[in-house]
Short mmCIF file of C-alpha atoms (C1' of nucleotides) in Angstrom, two decimals:
data_model
loop_
_atom_site.label_atom_id
_atom_site.label_comp_id
_atom_site.label_asym_id
_atom_site.label_seq_id
_atom_site.Cartn_x
_atom_site.Cartn_y
_atom_site.Cartn_z
CA MET I 5 55.34 50.63 175.65
CA SER I 6 52.96 51.33 172.88
CA GLN I 7 53.37 54.92 170.97
CA LYS I 8 51.27 56.52 172.92
CA LYS I 9 52.33 55.77 176.17
CA LYS I 10 55.94 56.02 175.71
CA GLN I 11 54.38 60.25 174.52
CA GLU I 12 52.76 60.63 177.65
CA GLN I 13 55.91 59.96 179.71
CA LEU I 14 58.02 61.63 177.51
CA ILE I 15 55.50 65.12 176.72
CA GLU I 16 55.50 64.42 181.25
CA GLN I 17 59.77 64.27 181.25
CA ILE I 18 59.99 67.36 178.76
CA GLY I 19 58.03 69.66 179.48
CA LEU I 20 59.62 69.48 183.42
CA GLY I 21 62.70 70.08 181.36
CA ILE I 22 61.70 72.50 179.50
CA GLU I 23 59.00 73.95 182.17
CA GLY I 24 62.44 75.30 184.68
CA ASN I 25 64.65 75.99 182.31
CA LEU I 26 62.36 78.45 179.78
CA HIS I 27 60.39 79.89 182.23
CA LEU I 28 57.04 78.76 179.77
CA SER I 29 53.98 77.24 181.63
CA PRO I 30 53.10 74.51 182.63
CA LEU I 31 50.67 74.23 179.95
CA ALA I 32 52.83 75.74 177.67
CA ALA I 33 55.72 73.52 177.88
CA ARG I 34 54.19 70.06 177.97
CA ILE I 35 52.28 71.69 175.00
CA TYR I 36 55.56 72.54 172.89
CA ALA I 37 56.87 69.21 173.86
CA LEU I 38 54.13 67.25 172.14
CA ILE I 39 54.78 69.27 168.99
CA ILE I 40 58.27 68.27 169.07
CA LEU I 41 57.20 64.51 169.46
CA SER I 42 54.90 65.00 166.14
CA SER I 43 54.92 64.61 162.53
CA GLU I 44 55.83 67.38 160.38
CA GLU I 45 51.97 66.91 159.46
CA GLY I 46 51.81 69.52 162.50
CA LEU I 47 48.88 68.89 164.50
CA THR I 48 45.61 71.07 165.36
CA PHE I 49 44.55 72.98 167.96
CA GLU I 50 41.50 70.11 168.63
CA GLU I 51 44.52 67.46 168.63
CA ILE I 52 46.68 69.27 170.90
CA ARG I 53 44.02 69.00 173.38
CA ALA I 54 43.06 66.41 173.35
CA ILE I 55 46.35 64.72 173.54
CA ILE I 56 46.89 67.32 177.15
CA LEU I 57 43.40 67.40 177.55
CA SER I 58 43.63 71.27 178.23
CA SER I 59 40.27 73.13 178.26
CA LYS I 60 39.96 75.36 174.98
CA SER I 61 41.30 78.73 176.93
CA SER I 62 43.66 78.02 178.80
CA THR I 63 45.55 75.63 175.26
CA SER I 64 44.68 79.48 172.96
CA VAL I 65 46.66 81.64 175.14
CA ASN I 66 49.15 78.91 175.40
CA ILE I 67 49.32 78.57 171.37
CA ASN I 68 49.71 82.13 171.22
CA VAL I 69 53.04 82.36 173.84
CA LEU I 70 54.98 79.37 171.66
CA LEU I 71 53.78 81.20 168.10
CA GLN I 72 54.89 84.04 169.75
CA LEU I 73 58.60 83.30 170.89
CA ASP I 74 58.94 81.69 167.18
CA TYR I 75 59.31 78.33 168.78
CA ILE I 76 56.00 77.26 166.92
CA LEU I 77 54.59 78.17 163.71
CA PHE I 78 51.47 77.15 161.62
CA TYR I 79 49.93 76.37 158.04
CA THR I 80 46.57 76.18 157.37
CA LYS I 81 45.15 73.84 153.98
CA PRO I 82 43.01 75.76 151.55
CA GLY I 83 39.90 74.51 152.10
CA ASP I 84 40.13 73.84 155.44
CA ARG I 85 39.82 75.97 158.93
CA LYS I 86 42.21 74.89 160.56
CA ARG I 87 45.49 75.97 161.73
CA TYR I 88 48.82 73.14 161.81
CA PHE I 89 50.67 73.68 164.34
CA LYS I 90 54.27 72.30 163.67
CA LEU I 91 57.90 73.23 165.22
CA ALA I 92 59.15 75.94 164.25
CA LYS I 93 62.38 74.89 161.99
CA TYR I 94 64.87 76.96 162.97
CA SER I 95 63.41 77.53 166.62
CA SER I 96 66.65 76.16 167.80
CA LEU I 97 68.41 79.43 166.73
CA VAL I 98 65.72 81.49 168.20
CA LEU I 99 66.86 79.60 171.63
CA LEU I 100 70.38 80.30 171.15
CA GLU I 101 69.28 83.92 170.12
CA ALA I 102 68.18 84.16 173.53
CA TYR I 103 71.00 82.43 175.24
CA LEU I 104 73.43 84.63 173.63
CA ASP I 105 71.80 88.02 174.79
CA GLY I 106 71.54 86.08 178.71
CA THR I 107 75.46 85.54 178.21
CA ASP I 108 75.40 88.84 177.39
CA MET I 109 73.44 89.93 180.55
CA GLU I 110 75.58 87.68 182.70
CA MET I 111 78.60 89.23 181.80
CA GLU I 112 77.68 92.85 181.88
CA MET I 113 76.59 91.82 185.24
CA VAL I 114 79.92 90.57 186.89
CA GLU I 115 81.87 93.59 184.62
CA LYS I 116 79.40 95.50 187.40
CA ILE I 117 80.71 93.30 190.46
CA ASN I 118 83.95 94.01 189.54
CA ASP I 119 84.23 97.52 189.04
CA TYR I 120 82.05 98.20 192.73
CA ASN I 121 84.03 95.17 194.26
CA ARG I 122 87.60 97.02 193.02
CA ASN I 123 86.35 100.76 194.00
CA TYR I 124 85.23 99.69 197.58
CA PHE I 125 87.21 96.55 197.96
CA PRO I 126 90.80 96.44 196.86
CA GLU I 127 91.41 93.86 199.15
CA LYS I 128 89.76 91.24 197.10
CA PHE I 129 92.44 92.11 194.12
CA THR I 130 95.48 91.76 195.93
CA ASN I 131 97.01 88.03 194.56
CA GLU I 132 96.88 87.03 190.80
CA GLU I 133 93.01 86.36 191.83
CA SER I 134 92.51 83.18 189.89
CA VAL I 135 89.40 81.80 190.58
CA GLY I 136 87.29 85.26 189.04
CA GLN I 137 89.66 85.20 186.21
CA ILE I 138 88.86 81.30 184.92
CA PHE I 139 84.97 82.50 185.63
CA GLU I 140 85.47 85.26 183.20
CA SER I 141 87.32 84.09 180.30
CA TYR I 142 84.77 80.32 181.29
CA LEU I 143 82.11 83.44 180.21
CA GLU I 144 83.77 85.07 177.24
CA GLU I 145 84.74 81.24 175.63
CA LYS I 146 80.81 80.09 175.87
CA LYS I 147 79.88 82.93 174.56
CA GLN I 148 82.36 82.61 172.06
CA LEU I 149 80.75 79.11 171.26
CA VAL I 150 76.94 80.25 171.22
CA GLU I 151 77.67 83.19 168.38
CA ARG I 152 79.63 80.81 166.52
CA THR I 153 77.30 77.77 166.49
CA ILE I 154 74.60 80.23 165.46
CA SER I 155 76.65 81.89 162.82
CA LYS I 156 76.84 78.05 161.65
CA MET I 157 72.76 77.52 161.72
CA LYS I 158 72.34 80.78 159.70
CA GLU I 159 74.84 80.06 156.91
CA PHE I 160 72.61 76.43 156.96
CA ARG I 161 69.41 78.26 156.55
CA GLU I 162 70.42 80.77 153.47
CA SER I 163 72.05 77.05 152.00
CA GLU I 164 69.16 76.40 152.30
CA LYS I 165 67.54 79.18 150.90
CA LYS I 166 69.63 78.82 147.37
CA HIS I 167 67.70 75.83 146.86
CA MET U 129 76.75 108.05 193.13
CA SER U 130 77.22 107.50 196.93
CA GLN U 131 78.03 104.06 197.74
CA LYS U 132 75.77 103.20 199.34
CA LYS U 133 73.24 104.60 196.28
CA LYS U 134 75.46 102.14 194.01
CA GLN U 135 75.19 99.50 196.05
CA GLU U 136 71.20 99.69 196.72
CA GLN U 137 70.84 100.01 192.68
CA LEU U 138 73.46 96.76 191.12
CA ILE U 139 71.95 95.32 194.20
CA GLU U 140 68.53 95.67 192.80
CA GLN U 141 69.94 94.52 189.43
CA ILE U 142 71.73 91.97 190.38
CA GLY U 143 69.56 90.42 192.32
CA LEU U 144 66.88 89.87 188.91
CA GLY U 145 68.93 88.96 187.18
CA ILE U 146 70.26 85.86 189.99
CA GLU U 147 66.85 85.82 190.67
CA GLY U 148 65.24 84.50 186.88
CA ASN U 149 68.79 82.48 186.14
CA LEU U 150 69.65 80.58 189.54
CA HIS U 151 65.58 81.01 190.30
CA LEU U 152 65.99 81.82 193.79
CA SER U 153 63.01 83.96 195.65
CA PRO U 154 64.13 87.42 195.13
CA LEU U 155 64.70 88.07 198.83
CA ALA U 156 67.02 85.28 198.32
CA ALA U 157 68.68 87.08 195.04
CA ARG U 158 69.07 90.03 197.43
CA ILE U 159 71.03 89.03 199.80
CA TYR U 160 72.87 87.21 197.47
CA ALA U 161 74.07 90.15 195.61
CA LEU U 162 74.94 92.20 198.46
CA ILE U 163 77.11 89.32 199.86
CA ILE U 164 79.03 89.45 196.26
CA LEU U 165 79.56 93.19 197.19
CA SER U 166 80.59 93.23 200.80
CA SER U 167 84.16 92.87 201.50
CA GLU U 168 85.51 90.11 202.53
CA GLU U 169 85.61 90.66 206.28
CA GLY U 170 81.32 89.57 205.24
CA LEU U 171 77.76 90.76 206.83
CA THR U 172 75.94 90.33 210.18
CA PHE U 173 72.87 88.71 210.27
CA GLU U 174 71.39 92.10 211.53
CA GLU U 175 73.33 94.14 208.96
CA ILE U 176 72.11 92.95 205.96
CA ARG U 177 68.78 93.29 207.24
CA ALA U 178 69.32 97.03 207.81
CA ILE U 179 70.57 97.04 204.16
CA ILE U 180 67.67 94.61 202.53
CA LEU U 181 65.21 95.49 204.92
CA SER U 182 64.07 92.34 205.55
CA SER U 183 62.07 90.64 208.40
CA LYS U 184 64.29 88.57 210.61
CA SER U 185 61.76 85.45 209.85
CA SER U 186 62.47 85.93 205.66
CA THR U 187 66.23 86.74 206.42
CA SER U 188 66.96 83.40 208.77
CA VAL U 189 64.97 81.60 206.41
CA ASN U 190 67.08 82.44 202.56
CA ILE U 191 69.74 83.14 204.64
CA ASN U 192 69.82 79.42 205.58
CA VAL U 193 68.76 78.12 201.71
CA LEU U 194 71.74 80.06 200.57
CA LEU U 195 74.15 78.32 202.78
CA GLN U 196 72.65 74.84 201.56
CA LEU U 197 73.18 75.65 198.15
CA ASP U 198 76.86 76.84 199.09
CA TYR U 199 76.62 80.18 197.72
CA ILE U 200 77.79 81.85 200.66
CA LEU U 201 79.29 80.38 204.65
CA PHE U 202 79.99 82.45 207.38
CA TYR U 203 82.80 82.12 210.38
CA THR U 204 82.29 83.59 213.66
CA LYS U 205 84.64 85.32 216.01
CA PRO U 206 85.87 83.92 219.21
CA GLY U 207 83.56 86.03 222.15
CA ASP U 208 81.30 87.18 219.59
CA ARG U 209 77.88 85.68 218.82
CA LYS U 210 77.48 86.90 215.79
CA ARG U 211 77.79 84.78 212.27
CA TYR U 212 79.61 86.80 209.62
CA PHE U 213 78.42 86.03 206.33
CA LYS U 214 80.69 86.00 203.34
CA LEU U 215 80.75 84.94 199.78
CA ALA U 216 82.08 81.06 199.52
CA LYS U 217 85.58 81.43 197.65
CA TYR U 218 85.13 78.64 195.27
CA SER U 219 81.03 79.97 194.86
CA SER U 220 81.19 79.78 191.08
CA LEU U 221 82.70 75.98 191.37
CA VAL U 222 79.50 74.91 192.87
CA LEU U 223 77.50 77.18 189.99
CA LEU U 224 79.63 75.30 187.45
CA GLU U 225 78.94 71.74 188.61
CA ALA U 226 74.61 72.50 189.04
CA TYR U 227 75.02 74.10 185.52
CA LEU U 228 76.91 70.41 184.27
CA ASP U 229 74.21 68.78 185.66
CA GLY U 230 71.46 70.93 183.76
CA THR U 231 72.97 70.42 180.70
CA ASP U 232 73.51 66.25 181.03
CA MET U 233 70.07 66.68 181.47
CA GLU U 234 69.75 68.54 177.85
CA MET U 235 71.43 66.39 176.14
CA GLU U 236 69.44 63.18 178.04
CA MET U 237 66.70 64.40 176.44
CA VAL U 238 67.56 65.79 173.01
CA GLU U 239 68.56 61.51 172.96
CA LYS U 240 65.28 60.70 173.86
CA ILE U 241 63.27 62.66 171.19
CA ASN U 242 65.33 62.03 168.68
CA ASP U 243 65.34 58.11 169.43
CA TYR U 244 61.19 58.82 169.58
CA ASN U 245 61.41 60.82 166.69
CA ARG U 246 63.93 58.94 164.53
CA ASN U 247 61.65 56.00 165.39
CA TYR U 248 58.31 57.35 164.79
CA PHE U 249 58.98 60.05 162.70
CA PRO U 250 61.58 58.47 160.31
CA GLU U 251 60.96 61.37 157.57
CA LYS U 252 62.32 64.05 160.15
CA PHE U 253 65.28 62.38 159.59
CA THR U 254 65.37 61.82 155.62
CA ASN U 255 68.35 64.12 154.62
CA GLU U 256 71.24 65.83 156.41
CA GLU U 257 69.46 66.91 159.07
CA SER U 258 72.05 69.06 159.83
CA VAL U 259 70.29 72.27 162.83
CA GLY U 260 70.22 69.12 165.06
CA GLN U 261 73.76 67.90 164.62
CA ILE U 262 74.33 71.78 164.83
CA PHE U 263 73.05 72.09 167.77
CA GLU U 264 74.27 68.32 169.01
CA SER U 265 78.00 69.50 168.32
CA TYR U 266 77.25 72.78 169.92
CA LEU U 267 75.88 70.75 172.77
CA GLU U 268 78.44 68.55 173.06
CA GLU U 269 81.74 71.40 172.93
CA LYS U 270 79.43 73.32 175.93
CA LYS U 271 79.38 70.25 178.12
CA GLN U 272 83.74 70.16 176.87
CA LEU U 273 84.00 73.44 178.16
CA VAL U 274 82.72 73.51 181.60
CA GLU U 275 83.84 70.47 182.44
CA ARG U 276 87.34 72.05 181.44
CA THR U 277 86.65 74.79 183.54
CA ILE U 278 85.50 72.63 186.74
CA SER U 279 89.04 71.22 186.47
CA LYS U 280 91.26 74.25 186.18
CA MET U 281 89.28 75.67 189.44
CA LYS U 282 89.80 72.27 191.20
CA GLU U 283 93.05 72.37 190.33
CA PHE U 284 93.90 76.08 191.23
CA ARG U 285 91.56 75.09 194.45
CA GLU U 286 94.19 72.70 195.25
CA SER U 287 97.11 74.18 194.12
CA GLU U 288 96.55 77.08 196.79
CA LYS U 289 95.77 74.29 199.84
CA LYS U 290 99.65 73.57 199.07
CA HIS U 291 100.17 76.77 201.10
"C1'" DT N 158 20.77 83.38 157.34
"C1'" DT N 159 21.34 80.84 159.45
"C1'" DA N 160 24.04 76.55 161.56
"C1'" DG N 161 28.33 75.24 162.82
"C1'" DT N 162 33.45 74.62 163.94
"C1'" DA N 163 37.58 77.68 165.05
"C1'" DG N 164 39.53 80.16 167.60
"C1'" DT N 165 39.66 84.13 170.97
"C1'" DT N 166 38.88 87.38 175.94
"C1'" DC N 167 37.12 87.25 180.43
"C1'" DG N 168 36.41 87.07 184.74
"C1'" DA N 169 36.84 83.62 188.75
"C1'" DT N 170 39.12 80.46 191.38
"C1'" DA N 171 42.57 77.04 192.97
"C1'" DG N 172 47.21 76.75 194.25
"C1'" DT N 173 51.31 78.12 194.80
"C1'" DT N 174 54.56 81.65 196.72
"C1'" DT N 175 57.23 84.91 199.29
"C1'" DA N 176 57.72 88.06 202.96
"C1'" DC N 177 56.14 88.77 207.66
"C1'" DG N 178 54.46 89.16 212.75
"C1'" DA N 179 54.50 86.70 217.28
"C1'" DA N 180 55.93 83.15 220.07
"C1'" DC N 181 59.82 80.16 220.39
"C1'" DT N 182 64.77 78.00 221.56
"C1'" DA N 183 69.80 77.85 222.20
"C1'" DA N 184 73.39 80.41 224.11
"C1'" DT N 185 75.73 84.08 226.85
"C1'" DC N 186 76.72 87.51 230.19
"C1'" DG N 187 76.40 90.07 234.42
"C1'" DC Q 116 69.26 82.35 238.35
"C1'" DG Q 117 67.64 86.77 235.38
"C1'" DA Q 118 67.90 89.09 231.17
"C1'" DT Q 119 70.04 89.90 226.27
"C1'" DT Q 120 71.19 88.92 222.51
"C1'" DA Q 121 70.74 85.76 217.90
"C1'" DG Q 122 68.22 83.06 215.52
"C1'" DT Q 123 64.47 79.86 214.19
"C1'" DT Q 124 59.93 77.57 213.69
"C1'" DC Q 125 54.80 77.93 212.39
"C1'" DG Q 126 51.29 79.81 211.24
"C1'" DT Q 127 48.52 83.41 207.96
"C1'" DA Q 128 48.21 87.35 205.14
"C1'" DA Q 129 48.93 89.00 200.91
"C1'" DA Q 130 50.13 88.75 195.56
"C1'" DC Q 131 50.39 86.01 191.72
"C1'" DT Q 132 50.27 82.54 188.69
"C1'" DA Q 133 47.57 79.08 185.85
"C1'" DT Q 134 44.17 77.12 184.42
"C1'" DC Q 135 39.17 77.39 183.83
"C1'" DG Q 136 34.25 77.62 181.65
"C1'" DA Q 137 31.17 80.76 179.78
"C1'" DA Q 138 30.73 84.10 176.29
"C1'" DC Q 139 31.58 85.87 172.47
"C1'" DT Q 140 33.64 86.58 167.65
"C1'" DA Q 141 34.50 85.61 162.91
"C1'" DC Q 142 34.21 83.12 159.19
"C1'" DT Q 143 32.72 79.57 155.88
"C1'" DA Q 144 29.18 76.23 154.52
"C1'" DA Q 145 24.21 74.86 152.73
#
DNA sequence: TTAGTAGTTCGATAGTTTACGAACTAATCG
DNA sequence: CGATTAGTTCGTAAACTATCGAACTACTAA
């Protein structure tokens, strides 16, 4: 298959995956997918438009959403007004940090639910109540895993700076 | 604070949390939240309606969505036509199983992206390329954690059946 | 200082989602 | 049977989202 065809196909697939998971608009998700599948050089506004076939306005809005979220970044070349958009090197760190917030919220919620139920429906907590316990330790481990991964990435980033 | 007020507040909060995370409609999310905050006895259709203040039609549709997903179940009492809706005991298992599917998709996607990029932009993979590696081992560990938790819950369910 | 390039802002509109009410079905009871 | 209860189906209205084109700003280069 040609690169172009393969790229189109992957943009479609990855776009759909991203859209649901990351709560981005379909267009933002496709632009993000395209940038993930691009060279270190980056792509210009018009290059993106030519591949995705989107209007200037929507492209502008959605690129800015991705910039705002730190999923992508841009640089410029001297004597060239165009912006070159590329994947933020630590975009996966940004993602994990957002995910950690979600995990914290999830844990808070479970705690509130347990408080409420323990208070008003103590019968729910009579015996060992193990399904809930298994789930809670799962949440705890997941949080620790995410935190550990974030630390590793930050360490790596620091070690890079020193060179 | 009165139970009623506290319940209302939590339905609102949990509902919002669930809505985004689980891709349920606002009403489905609230009904789910209410059922999470209810006794083992369960609630009837009309009891749910009275608390959530929703129409018969929407309530029907959204309860059926939750039933379909195995988040809730109902039982009936002899000589009583009403259905009593309550939380499915292993609803967290159902959730984790869905989450595992999501994790698998995520990993497949990363693989596809890597294949594509390795093919067309080998420069992205010159040095040790550690951010990607850290992220991939995070995904692997997450998957294992979820699988381990699912197994634990299933074991627990089996051990319960024997009694 | 004007022409062109790069990108933004602002309505308008098409499409989707969410919930509703009214009319319906299906089961039970007197 | 006829009335009542429990819940479903269907068409529609309201709200929201995603994208667009046209008009605009801002910067650059001749």
